Tab-separated table of C-alpha atoms and ligand atoms in Angstrom:
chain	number	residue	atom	x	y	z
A	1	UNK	CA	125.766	86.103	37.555
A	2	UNK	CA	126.759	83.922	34.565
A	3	UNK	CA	128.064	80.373	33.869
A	4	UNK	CA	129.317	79.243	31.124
A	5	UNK	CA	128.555	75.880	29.331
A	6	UNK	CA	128.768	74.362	25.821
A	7	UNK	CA	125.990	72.212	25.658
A	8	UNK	CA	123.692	74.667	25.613
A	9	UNK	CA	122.545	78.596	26.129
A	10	UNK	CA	119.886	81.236	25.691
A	11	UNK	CA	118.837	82.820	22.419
A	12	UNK	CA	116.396	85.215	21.278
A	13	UNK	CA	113.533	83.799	19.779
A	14	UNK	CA	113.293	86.262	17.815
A	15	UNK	CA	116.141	87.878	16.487
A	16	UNK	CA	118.544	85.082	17.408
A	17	UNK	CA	120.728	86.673	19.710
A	18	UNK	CA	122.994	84.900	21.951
A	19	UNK	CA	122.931	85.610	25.960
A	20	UNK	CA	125.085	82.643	27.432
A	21	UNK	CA	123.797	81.078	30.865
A	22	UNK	CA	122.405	83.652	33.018
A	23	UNK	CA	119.021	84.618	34.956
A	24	UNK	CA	117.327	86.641	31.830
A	25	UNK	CA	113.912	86.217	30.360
A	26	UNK	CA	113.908	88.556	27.446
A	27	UNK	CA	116.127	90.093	24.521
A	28	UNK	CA	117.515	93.348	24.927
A	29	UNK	CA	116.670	94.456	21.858
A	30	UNK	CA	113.216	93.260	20.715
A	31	UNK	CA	111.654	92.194	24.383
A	32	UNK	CA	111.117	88.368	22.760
A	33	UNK	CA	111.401	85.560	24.880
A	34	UNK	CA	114.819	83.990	25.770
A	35	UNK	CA	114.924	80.324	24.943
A	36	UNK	CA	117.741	77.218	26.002
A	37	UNK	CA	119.355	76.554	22.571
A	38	UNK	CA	121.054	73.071	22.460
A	39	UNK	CA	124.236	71.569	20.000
A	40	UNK	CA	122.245	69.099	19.460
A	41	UNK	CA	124.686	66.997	17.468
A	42	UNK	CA	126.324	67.366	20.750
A	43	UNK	CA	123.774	65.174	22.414
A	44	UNK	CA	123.132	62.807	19.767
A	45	UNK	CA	125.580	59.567	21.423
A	46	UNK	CA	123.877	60.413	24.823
A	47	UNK	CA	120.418	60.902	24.201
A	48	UNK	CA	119.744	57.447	22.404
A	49	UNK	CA	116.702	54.890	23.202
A	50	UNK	CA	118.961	52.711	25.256
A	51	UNK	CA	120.605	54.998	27.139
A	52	UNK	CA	117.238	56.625	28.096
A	53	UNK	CA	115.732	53.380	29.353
A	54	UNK	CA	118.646	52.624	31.191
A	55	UNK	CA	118.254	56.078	33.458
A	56	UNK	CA	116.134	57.137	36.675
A	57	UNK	CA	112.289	56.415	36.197
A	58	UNK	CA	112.153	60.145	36.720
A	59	UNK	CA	113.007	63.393	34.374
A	60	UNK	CA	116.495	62.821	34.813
A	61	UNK	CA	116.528	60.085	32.411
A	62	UNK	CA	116.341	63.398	29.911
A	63	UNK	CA	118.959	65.208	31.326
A	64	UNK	CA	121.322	65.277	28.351
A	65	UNK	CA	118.428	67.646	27.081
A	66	UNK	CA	117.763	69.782	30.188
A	67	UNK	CA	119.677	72.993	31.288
A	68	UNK	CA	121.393	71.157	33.970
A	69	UNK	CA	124.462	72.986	34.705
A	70	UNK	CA	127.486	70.729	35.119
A	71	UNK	CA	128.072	69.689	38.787
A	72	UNK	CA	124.500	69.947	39.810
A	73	UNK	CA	123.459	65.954	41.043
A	74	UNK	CA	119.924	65.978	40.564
A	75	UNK	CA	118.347	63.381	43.063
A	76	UNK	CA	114.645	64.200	43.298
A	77	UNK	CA	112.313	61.020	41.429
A	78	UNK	CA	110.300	63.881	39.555
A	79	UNK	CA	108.030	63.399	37.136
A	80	UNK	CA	107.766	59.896	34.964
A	81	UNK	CA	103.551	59.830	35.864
A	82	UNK	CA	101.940	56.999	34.277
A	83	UNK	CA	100.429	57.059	30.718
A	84	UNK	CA	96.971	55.331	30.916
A	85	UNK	CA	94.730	54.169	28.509
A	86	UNK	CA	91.095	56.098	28.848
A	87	UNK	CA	89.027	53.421	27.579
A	88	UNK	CA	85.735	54.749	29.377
A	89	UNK	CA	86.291	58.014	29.273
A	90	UNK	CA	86.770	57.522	25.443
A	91	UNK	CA	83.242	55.621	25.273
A	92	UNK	CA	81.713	58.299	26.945
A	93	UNK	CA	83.423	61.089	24.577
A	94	UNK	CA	83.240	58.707	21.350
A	95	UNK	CA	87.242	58.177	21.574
A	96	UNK	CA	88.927	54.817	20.875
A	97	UNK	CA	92.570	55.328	21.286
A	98	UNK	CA	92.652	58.509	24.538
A	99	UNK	CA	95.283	58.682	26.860
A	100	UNK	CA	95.772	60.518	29.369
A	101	UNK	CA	99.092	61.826	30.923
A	102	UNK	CA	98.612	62.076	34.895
A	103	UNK	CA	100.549	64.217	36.395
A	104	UNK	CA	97.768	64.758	39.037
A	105	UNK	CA	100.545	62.702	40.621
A	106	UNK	CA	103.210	64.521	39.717
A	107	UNK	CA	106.724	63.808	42.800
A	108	UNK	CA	106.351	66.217	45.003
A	109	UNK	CA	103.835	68.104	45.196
A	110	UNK	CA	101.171	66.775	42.675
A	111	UNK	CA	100.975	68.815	39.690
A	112	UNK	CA	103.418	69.100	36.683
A	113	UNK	CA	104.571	72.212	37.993
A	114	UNK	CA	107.414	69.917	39.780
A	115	UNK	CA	108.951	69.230	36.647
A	116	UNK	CA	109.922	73.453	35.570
A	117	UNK	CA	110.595	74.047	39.294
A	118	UNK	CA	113.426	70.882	39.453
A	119	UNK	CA	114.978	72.825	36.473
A	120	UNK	CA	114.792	75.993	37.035
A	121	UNK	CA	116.145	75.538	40.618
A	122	UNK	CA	119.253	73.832	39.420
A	123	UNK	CA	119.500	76.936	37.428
A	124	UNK	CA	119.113	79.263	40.601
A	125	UNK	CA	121.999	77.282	42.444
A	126	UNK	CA	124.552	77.775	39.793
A	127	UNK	CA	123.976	81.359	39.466
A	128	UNK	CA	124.630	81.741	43.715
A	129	UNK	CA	120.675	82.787	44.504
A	130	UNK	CA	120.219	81.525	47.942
A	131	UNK	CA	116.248	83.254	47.755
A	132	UNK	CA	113.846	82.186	45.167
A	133	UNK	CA	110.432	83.072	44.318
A	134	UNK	CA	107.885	83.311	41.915
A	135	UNK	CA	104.689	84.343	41.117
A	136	UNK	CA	102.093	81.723	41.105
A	137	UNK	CA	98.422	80.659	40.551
A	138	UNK	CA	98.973	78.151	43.134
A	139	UNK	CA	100.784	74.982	41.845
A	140	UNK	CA	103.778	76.874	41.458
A	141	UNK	CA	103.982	78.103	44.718
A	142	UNK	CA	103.324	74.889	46.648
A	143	UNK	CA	106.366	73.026	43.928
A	144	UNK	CA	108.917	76.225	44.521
A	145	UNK	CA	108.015	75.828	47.947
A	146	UNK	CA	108.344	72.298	48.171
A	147	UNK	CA	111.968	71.827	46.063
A	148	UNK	CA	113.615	74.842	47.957
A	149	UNK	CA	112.653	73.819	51.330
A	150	UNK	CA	114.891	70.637	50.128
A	151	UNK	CA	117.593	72.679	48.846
A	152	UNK	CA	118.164	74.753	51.584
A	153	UNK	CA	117.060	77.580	49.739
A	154	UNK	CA	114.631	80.313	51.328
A	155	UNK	CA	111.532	80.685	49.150
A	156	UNK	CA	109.266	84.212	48.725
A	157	UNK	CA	106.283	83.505	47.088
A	158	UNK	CA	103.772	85.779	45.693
A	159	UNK	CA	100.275	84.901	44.848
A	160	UNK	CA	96.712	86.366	44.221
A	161	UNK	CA	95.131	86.911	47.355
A	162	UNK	CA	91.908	84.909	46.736
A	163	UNK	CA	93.721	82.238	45.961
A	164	UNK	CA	92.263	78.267	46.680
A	165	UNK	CA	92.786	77.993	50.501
A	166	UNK	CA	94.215	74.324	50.142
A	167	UNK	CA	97.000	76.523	47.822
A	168	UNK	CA	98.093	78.557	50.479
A	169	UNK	CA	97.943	75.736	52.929
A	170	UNK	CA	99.976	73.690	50.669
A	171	UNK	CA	102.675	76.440	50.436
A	172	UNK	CA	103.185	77.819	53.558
A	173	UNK	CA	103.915	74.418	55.292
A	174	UNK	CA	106.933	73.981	53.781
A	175	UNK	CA	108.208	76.867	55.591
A	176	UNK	CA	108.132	79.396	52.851
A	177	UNK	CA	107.444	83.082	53.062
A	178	UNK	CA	103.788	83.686	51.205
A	179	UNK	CA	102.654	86.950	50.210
A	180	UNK	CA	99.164	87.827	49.392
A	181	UNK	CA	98.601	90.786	46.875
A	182	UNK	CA	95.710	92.184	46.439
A	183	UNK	CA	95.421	92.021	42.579
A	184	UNK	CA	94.817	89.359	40.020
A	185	UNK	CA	97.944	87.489	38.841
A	186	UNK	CA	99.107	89.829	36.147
A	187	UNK	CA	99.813	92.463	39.076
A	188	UNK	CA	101.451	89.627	40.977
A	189	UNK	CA	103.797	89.162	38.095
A	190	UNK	CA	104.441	92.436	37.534
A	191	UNK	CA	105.605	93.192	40.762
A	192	UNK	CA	107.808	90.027	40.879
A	193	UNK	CA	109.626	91.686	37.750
A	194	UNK	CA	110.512	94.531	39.713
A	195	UNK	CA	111.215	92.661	42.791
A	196	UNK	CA	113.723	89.921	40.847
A	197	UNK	CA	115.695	92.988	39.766
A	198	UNK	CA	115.771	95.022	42.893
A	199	UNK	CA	116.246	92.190	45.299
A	200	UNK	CA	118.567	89.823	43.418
A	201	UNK	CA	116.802	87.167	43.584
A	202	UNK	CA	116.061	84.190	41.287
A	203	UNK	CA	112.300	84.132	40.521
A	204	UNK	CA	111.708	80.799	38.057
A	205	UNK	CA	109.066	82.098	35.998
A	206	UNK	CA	110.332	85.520	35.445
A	207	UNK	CA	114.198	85.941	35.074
A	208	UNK	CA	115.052	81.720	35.614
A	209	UNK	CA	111.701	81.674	32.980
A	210	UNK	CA	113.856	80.304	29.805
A	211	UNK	CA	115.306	77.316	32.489
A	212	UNK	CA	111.988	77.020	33.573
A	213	UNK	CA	110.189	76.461	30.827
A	214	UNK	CA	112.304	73.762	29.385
A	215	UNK	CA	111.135	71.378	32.163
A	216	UNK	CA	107.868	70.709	30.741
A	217	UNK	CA	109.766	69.246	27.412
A	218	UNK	CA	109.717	65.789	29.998
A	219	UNK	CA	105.908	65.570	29.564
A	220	UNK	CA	106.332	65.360	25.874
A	221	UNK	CA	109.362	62.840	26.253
A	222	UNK	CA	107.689	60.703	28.228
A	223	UNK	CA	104.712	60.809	26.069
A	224	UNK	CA	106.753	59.369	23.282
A	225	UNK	CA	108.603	56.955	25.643
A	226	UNK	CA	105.407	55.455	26.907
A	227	UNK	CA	103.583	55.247	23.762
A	228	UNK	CA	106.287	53.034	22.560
A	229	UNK	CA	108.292	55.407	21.029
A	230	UNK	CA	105.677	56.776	18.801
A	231	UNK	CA	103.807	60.190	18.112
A	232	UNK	CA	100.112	60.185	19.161
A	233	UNK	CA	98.043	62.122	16.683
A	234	UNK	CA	97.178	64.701	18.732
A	235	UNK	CA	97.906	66.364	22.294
A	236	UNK	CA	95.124	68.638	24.169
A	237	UNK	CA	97.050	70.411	26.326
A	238	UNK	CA	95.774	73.254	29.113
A	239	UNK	CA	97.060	76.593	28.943
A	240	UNK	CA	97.838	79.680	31.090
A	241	UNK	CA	101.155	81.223	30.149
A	242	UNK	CA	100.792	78.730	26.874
A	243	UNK	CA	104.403	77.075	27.661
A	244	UNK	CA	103.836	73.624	28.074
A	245	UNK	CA	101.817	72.840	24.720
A	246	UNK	CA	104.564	75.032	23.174
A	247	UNK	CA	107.394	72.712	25.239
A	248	UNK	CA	105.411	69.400	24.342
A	249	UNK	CA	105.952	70.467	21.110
A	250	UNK	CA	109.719	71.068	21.220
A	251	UNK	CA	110.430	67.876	22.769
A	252	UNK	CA	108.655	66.074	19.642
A	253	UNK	CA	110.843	68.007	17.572
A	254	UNK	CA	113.793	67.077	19.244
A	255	UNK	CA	113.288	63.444	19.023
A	256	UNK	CA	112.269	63.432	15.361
A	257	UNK	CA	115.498	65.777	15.038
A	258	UNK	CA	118.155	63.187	16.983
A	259	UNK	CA	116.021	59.781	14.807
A	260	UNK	CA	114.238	58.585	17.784
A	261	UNK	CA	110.722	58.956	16.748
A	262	UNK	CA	109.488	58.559	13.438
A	263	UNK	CA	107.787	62.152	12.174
A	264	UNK	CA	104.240	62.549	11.545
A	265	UNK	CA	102.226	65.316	11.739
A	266	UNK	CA	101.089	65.733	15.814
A	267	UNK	CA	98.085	68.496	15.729
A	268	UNK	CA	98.101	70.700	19.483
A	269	UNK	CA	94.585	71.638	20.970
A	270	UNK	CA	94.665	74.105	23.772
A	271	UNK	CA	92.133	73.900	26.747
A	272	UNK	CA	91.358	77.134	28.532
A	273	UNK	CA	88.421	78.278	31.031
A	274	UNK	CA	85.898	80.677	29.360
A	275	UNK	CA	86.512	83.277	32.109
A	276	UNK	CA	90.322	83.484	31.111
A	277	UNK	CA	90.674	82.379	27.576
A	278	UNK	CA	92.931	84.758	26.123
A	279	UNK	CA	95.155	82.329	23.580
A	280	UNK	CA	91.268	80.390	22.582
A	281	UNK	CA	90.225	83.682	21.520
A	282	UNK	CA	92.964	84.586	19.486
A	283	UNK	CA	92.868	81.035	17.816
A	284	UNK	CA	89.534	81.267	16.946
A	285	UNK	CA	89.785	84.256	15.574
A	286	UNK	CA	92.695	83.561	13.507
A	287	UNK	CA	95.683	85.632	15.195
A	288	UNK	CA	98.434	85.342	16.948
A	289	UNK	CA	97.709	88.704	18.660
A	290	UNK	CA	96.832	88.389	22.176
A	291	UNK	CA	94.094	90.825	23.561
A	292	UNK	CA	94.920	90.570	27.263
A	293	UNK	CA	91.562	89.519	29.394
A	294	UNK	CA	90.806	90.142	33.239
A	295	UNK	CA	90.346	86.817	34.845
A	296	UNK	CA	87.000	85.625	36.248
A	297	UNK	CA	86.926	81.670	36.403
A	298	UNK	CA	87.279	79.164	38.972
A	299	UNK	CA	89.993	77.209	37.005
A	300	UNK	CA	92.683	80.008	39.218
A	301	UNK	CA	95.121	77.638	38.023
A	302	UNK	CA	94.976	79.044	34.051
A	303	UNK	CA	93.882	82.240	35.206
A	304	UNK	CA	96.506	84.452	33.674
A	305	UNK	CA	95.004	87.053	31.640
A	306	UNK	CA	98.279	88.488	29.343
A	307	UNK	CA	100.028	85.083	29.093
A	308	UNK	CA	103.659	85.643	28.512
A	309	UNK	CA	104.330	82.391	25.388
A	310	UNK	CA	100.368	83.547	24.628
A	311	UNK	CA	101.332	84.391	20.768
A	312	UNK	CA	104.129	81.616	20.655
A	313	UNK	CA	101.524	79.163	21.470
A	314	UNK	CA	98.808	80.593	19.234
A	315	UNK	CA	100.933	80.805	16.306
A	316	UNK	CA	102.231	77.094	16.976
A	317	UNK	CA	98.760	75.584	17.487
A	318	UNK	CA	97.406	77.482	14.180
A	319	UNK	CA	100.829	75.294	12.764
A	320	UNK	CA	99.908	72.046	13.212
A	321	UNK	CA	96.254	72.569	12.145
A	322	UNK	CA	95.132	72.469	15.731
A	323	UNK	CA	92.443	74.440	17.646
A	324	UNK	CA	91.855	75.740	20.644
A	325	UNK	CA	88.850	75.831	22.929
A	326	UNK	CA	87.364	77.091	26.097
A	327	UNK	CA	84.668	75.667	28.624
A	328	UNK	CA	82.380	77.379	31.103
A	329	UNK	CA	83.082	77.051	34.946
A	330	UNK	CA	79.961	74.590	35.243
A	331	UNK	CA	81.353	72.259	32.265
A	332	UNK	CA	84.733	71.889	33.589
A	333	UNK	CA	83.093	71.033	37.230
A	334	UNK	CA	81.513	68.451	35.107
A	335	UNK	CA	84.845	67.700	33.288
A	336	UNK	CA	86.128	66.839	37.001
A	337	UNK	CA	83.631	64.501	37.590
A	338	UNK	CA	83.393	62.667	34.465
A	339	UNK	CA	87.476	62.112	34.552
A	340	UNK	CA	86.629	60.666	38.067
A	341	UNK	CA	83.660	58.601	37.150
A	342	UNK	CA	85.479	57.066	34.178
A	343	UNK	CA	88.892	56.470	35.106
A	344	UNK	CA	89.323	57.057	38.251
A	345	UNK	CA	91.114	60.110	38.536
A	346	UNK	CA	90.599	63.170	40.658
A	347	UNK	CA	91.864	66.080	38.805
A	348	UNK	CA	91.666	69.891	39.807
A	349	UNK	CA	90.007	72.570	37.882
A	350	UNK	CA	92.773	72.619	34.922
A	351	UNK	CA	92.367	68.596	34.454
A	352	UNK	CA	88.306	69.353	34.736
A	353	UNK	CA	88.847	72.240	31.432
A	354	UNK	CA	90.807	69.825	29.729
A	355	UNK	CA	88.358	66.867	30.039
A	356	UNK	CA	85.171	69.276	28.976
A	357	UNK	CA	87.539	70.556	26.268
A	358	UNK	CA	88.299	67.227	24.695
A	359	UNK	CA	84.787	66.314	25.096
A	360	UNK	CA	84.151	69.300	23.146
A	361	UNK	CA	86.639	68.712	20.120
A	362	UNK	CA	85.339	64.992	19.628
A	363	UNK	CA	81.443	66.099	19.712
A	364	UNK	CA	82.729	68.632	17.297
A	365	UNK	CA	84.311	66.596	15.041
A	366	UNK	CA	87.588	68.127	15.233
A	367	UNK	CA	89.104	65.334	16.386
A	368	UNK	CA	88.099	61.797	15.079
A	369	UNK	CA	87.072	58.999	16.852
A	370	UNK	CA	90.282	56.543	15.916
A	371	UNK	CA	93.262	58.987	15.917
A	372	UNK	CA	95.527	58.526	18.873
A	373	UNK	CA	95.136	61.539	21.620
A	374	UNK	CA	96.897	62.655	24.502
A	375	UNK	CA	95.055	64.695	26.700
A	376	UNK	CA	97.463	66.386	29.709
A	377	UNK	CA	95.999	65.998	33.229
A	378	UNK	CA	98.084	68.420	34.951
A	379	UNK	CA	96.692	68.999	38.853
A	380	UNK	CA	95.183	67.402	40.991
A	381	UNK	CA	91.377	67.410	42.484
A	382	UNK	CA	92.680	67.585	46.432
A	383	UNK	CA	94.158	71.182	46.320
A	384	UNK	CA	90.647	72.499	44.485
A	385	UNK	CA	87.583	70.649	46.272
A	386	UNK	CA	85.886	73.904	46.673
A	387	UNK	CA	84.871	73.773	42.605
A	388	UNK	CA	83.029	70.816	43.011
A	389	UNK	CA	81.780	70.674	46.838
A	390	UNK	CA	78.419	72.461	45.700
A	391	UNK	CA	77.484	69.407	43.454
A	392	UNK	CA	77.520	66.376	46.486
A	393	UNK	CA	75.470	66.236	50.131
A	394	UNK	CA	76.843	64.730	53.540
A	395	UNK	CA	73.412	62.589	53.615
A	396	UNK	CA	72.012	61.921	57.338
A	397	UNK	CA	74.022	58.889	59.372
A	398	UNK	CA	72.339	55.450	59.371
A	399	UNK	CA	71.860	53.459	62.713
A	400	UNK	CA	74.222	50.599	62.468
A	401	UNK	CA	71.472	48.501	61.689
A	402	UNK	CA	71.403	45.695	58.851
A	403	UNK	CA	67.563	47.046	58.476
A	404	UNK	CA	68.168	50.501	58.413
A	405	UNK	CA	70.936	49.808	55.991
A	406	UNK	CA	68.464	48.302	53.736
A	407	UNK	CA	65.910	50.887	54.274
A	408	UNK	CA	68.459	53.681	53.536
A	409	UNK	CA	69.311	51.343	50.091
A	410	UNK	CA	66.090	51.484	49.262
A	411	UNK	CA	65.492	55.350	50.206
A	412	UNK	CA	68.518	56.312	48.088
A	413	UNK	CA	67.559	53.829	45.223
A	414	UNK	CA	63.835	54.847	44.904
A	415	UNK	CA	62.345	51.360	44.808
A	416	UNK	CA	59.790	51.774	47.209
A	417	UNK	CA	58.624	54.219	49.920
A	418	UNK	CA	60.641	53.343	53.478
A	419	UNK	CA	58.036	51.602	56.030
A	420	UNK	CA	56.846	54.483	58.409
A	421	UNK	CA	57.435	53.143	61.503
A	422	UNK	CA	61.625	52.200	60.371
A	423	UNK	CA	61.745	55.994	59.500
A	424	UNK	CA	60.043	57.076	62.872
A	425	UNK	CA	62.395	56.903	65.782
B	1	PLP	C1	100.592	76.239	35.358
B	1	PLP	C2	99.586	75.210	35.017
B	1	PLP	C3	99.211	74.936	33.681
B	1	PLP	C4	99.633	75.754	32.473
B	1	PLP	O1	100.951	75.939	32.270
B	1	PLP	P1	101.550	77.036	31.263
B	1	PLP	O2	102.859	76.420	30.921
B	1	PLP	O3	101.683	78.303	32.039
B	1	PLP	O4	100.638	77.189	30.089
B	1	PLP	C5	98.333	73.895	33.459
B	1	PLP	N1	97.833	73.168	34.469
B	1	PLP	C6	98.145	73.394	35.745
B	1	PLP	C7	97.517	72.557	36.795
B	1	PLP	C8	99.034	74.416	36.070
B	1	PLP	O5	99.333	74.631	37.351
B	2	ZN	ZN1	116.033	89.658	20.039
């Protein structure tokens, strides 16, 4: 199971090794991460400002810098979510120049998941899989689930067992097989290890992972793209496996790289939930050493306890002079709601961390008030009602009365006691 390809193939990250194209995740020799290595000299007449705008309003537009193996048409309007100004989210958070990147409307399936599945699926077709998997905290599964239902593929998906009910809903009705394991998500990827090499079959976060990851590089092009072909200051980014703040990153080094952004320094701020926030920890502390944690947090999205890029993205955040922080389950319900309030968007319990968590580094002063920031809005608020369903009431039904309309007004406003005999019936 190999192709072969100029444009681009998998090194070691850390020892530099070359492995070609094929479905491999780590080095042979020092277990590091695999990554897609580009010529990118190679690139350089493709991937120019004009060409890009003249492409798909979807990912695709990229593809010069995506693994796409030759042959592979890819027809499927992912990602290219709108960039919108936050200007009352900043007021509320004492930011003047916030964006936010919303990929709570991601193509398909509403998260930016879509993106590393589109790529890492091309990537299972041109090595002959005709099953893939993965092992998922829920987006995943409903995007594999989603793309290889369109492919023809058949998709085995394995997820916690306590998983969000609207997660399993939202993978199983595309047809795919869903298995519940009874253990936390580190189990779950363990046993997809074993399974990927016993089975043969192409799972795209564990041996498609390197493909995989290099999807998420679209957020940080289209970041640029949108912003008018400029850096932002800073990015707040959630994490789990702590791949897409790394990604975000490489994408900003590619265009500086190929002349189509100016440089400038861009600091990275992770978001994590308090109840899984092994990469915060070891940024706080100073390390790139991750101490793996046992998840217990609502936000099951970033619940992965012994992320795999963990050091990679610790060591790149302590880079740029960034930070990282981590919120309590109650103050990313709140983070949900304020994004909502303010702008309008319904995020799920990832979007909710990274709300609190910028809220957090502006109070703090670790971000200033003027700097340009990106903050990534990655799910969205349908698939996880169940965080914030405690917080509202179905109130009672009103006669459809223009009086007891009133009344009710006035009941829910406080201005003055209802009249007795309207409450009496
Ligand atoms: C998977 C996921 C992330 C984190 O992605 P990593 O690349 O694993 O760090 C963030 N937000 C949502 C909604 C996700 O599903
Ligand atoms: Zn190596």
């Amino acid at each position: 199971m190999e192709y072969s390809c100029s444009a681009y193939e998998l090194k070691c990250n850390e020892c530099g090794k070359s492995f070609g194209n094929q479905p491999l995740s780590a080095c042979d020799d020092c277990l590091a991460p695999l990554e897609v290595h580009y010529d990118l000299e190679a690139v350089r007449a493709e991937f120019t400002r004009e060409k890009i705008a003249a492409g798909p309003a979807n990912i695709w537009r990229y593809k010069a810098l995506l693994p796409i193996p030759a042959g592979f048409e890819p027809d499927l309007p992912v990602g290219f979510t709108p960039l919108v100004k936050a200007k009352r989210l900043g007021k509320r958070i004492g930011a003047n120049n916030l964006y936010i990147k919303n990929d709570a409307v991601c193509f398909p399936t509403l998260s930016f998941k879509d993106r590393v599945v589109s790529v890492a699926l091309a990537n299972a077709q041109a090595f002959g899989f005709e099953t893939v998997g993965c092992s998922s905290t829920g987006n995943l599964a409903n995007s594999v689930a989603a793309q290889a239902a369109r492919l023809g593929l058949r998709a085995c998906i394995l997820v916690p067992a306590d998983l969000e009910p609207a997660k399993i809903l939202n993978t199983l009705v595309y047809g795919a097989r869903l298995v519940r394991i009874d253990g936390n998500y580190d189990h779950v990827n363990r046993l997809c290890t074993l399974i990927a090499d016993d089975y043969k079959w192409g799972f795209v976060n564990v041996n498609l992972r390197p493909y995989y990851a290099e999807g998420s590089k679209t957020v940080g092009y289209e970041i640029v793209e949108q912003l008018g072909w400029k850096l932002p200051d800073n990015v707040v980014c959630p994490m789990a496996g702590g791949s897409l703040i790394r990604k975000i990153r490489k994408a900003f080094n590619e265009l500086i790289a190929l002349g189509l952004v100016e440089d400038k320094p861009v600091r990275f701020f992770g978001a994590q939930a308090t109840g899984c926030s092994p990469i915060s920890t070891a940024v706080k502390q100073g390390t790139d050493y991750i101490e793996p944690q046992r998840p217990n947090t609502i936000a099951r999205s970033l619940a992965i306890g012994n992320p795999a890029d963990g050091p990679a993205a610790a060591k790149m955040i302590a880079a740029t002079n960034g930070w990282a922080e981590d919120v309590s389950d109650v103050e990313l319900a709140s983070g949900i709601q304020e994004l909502a309030e303010t702008e309008g968007i319904f995020t799920e319990t990832a979007g909710g961390v990274t709300t609190a968590v910028a809220a957090r580094l502006y109070a703090d002063g670790r971000i200033s008030e003027d700097e340009t920031t990106v903050i990534c809005i990655t799910g969205n608020g349908l698939k996880t009602t169940d965080a914030i369903a405690n917080r509202y009431e179905f109130d009672r039904a009103v006669r459809p009365r223009l009086a007891d309309f009133a009344e009710y007004l006035e009941e829910l406003d406080g201005v003055r006691e209802p009249e007795p005999e309207l409450v009496e019936v």
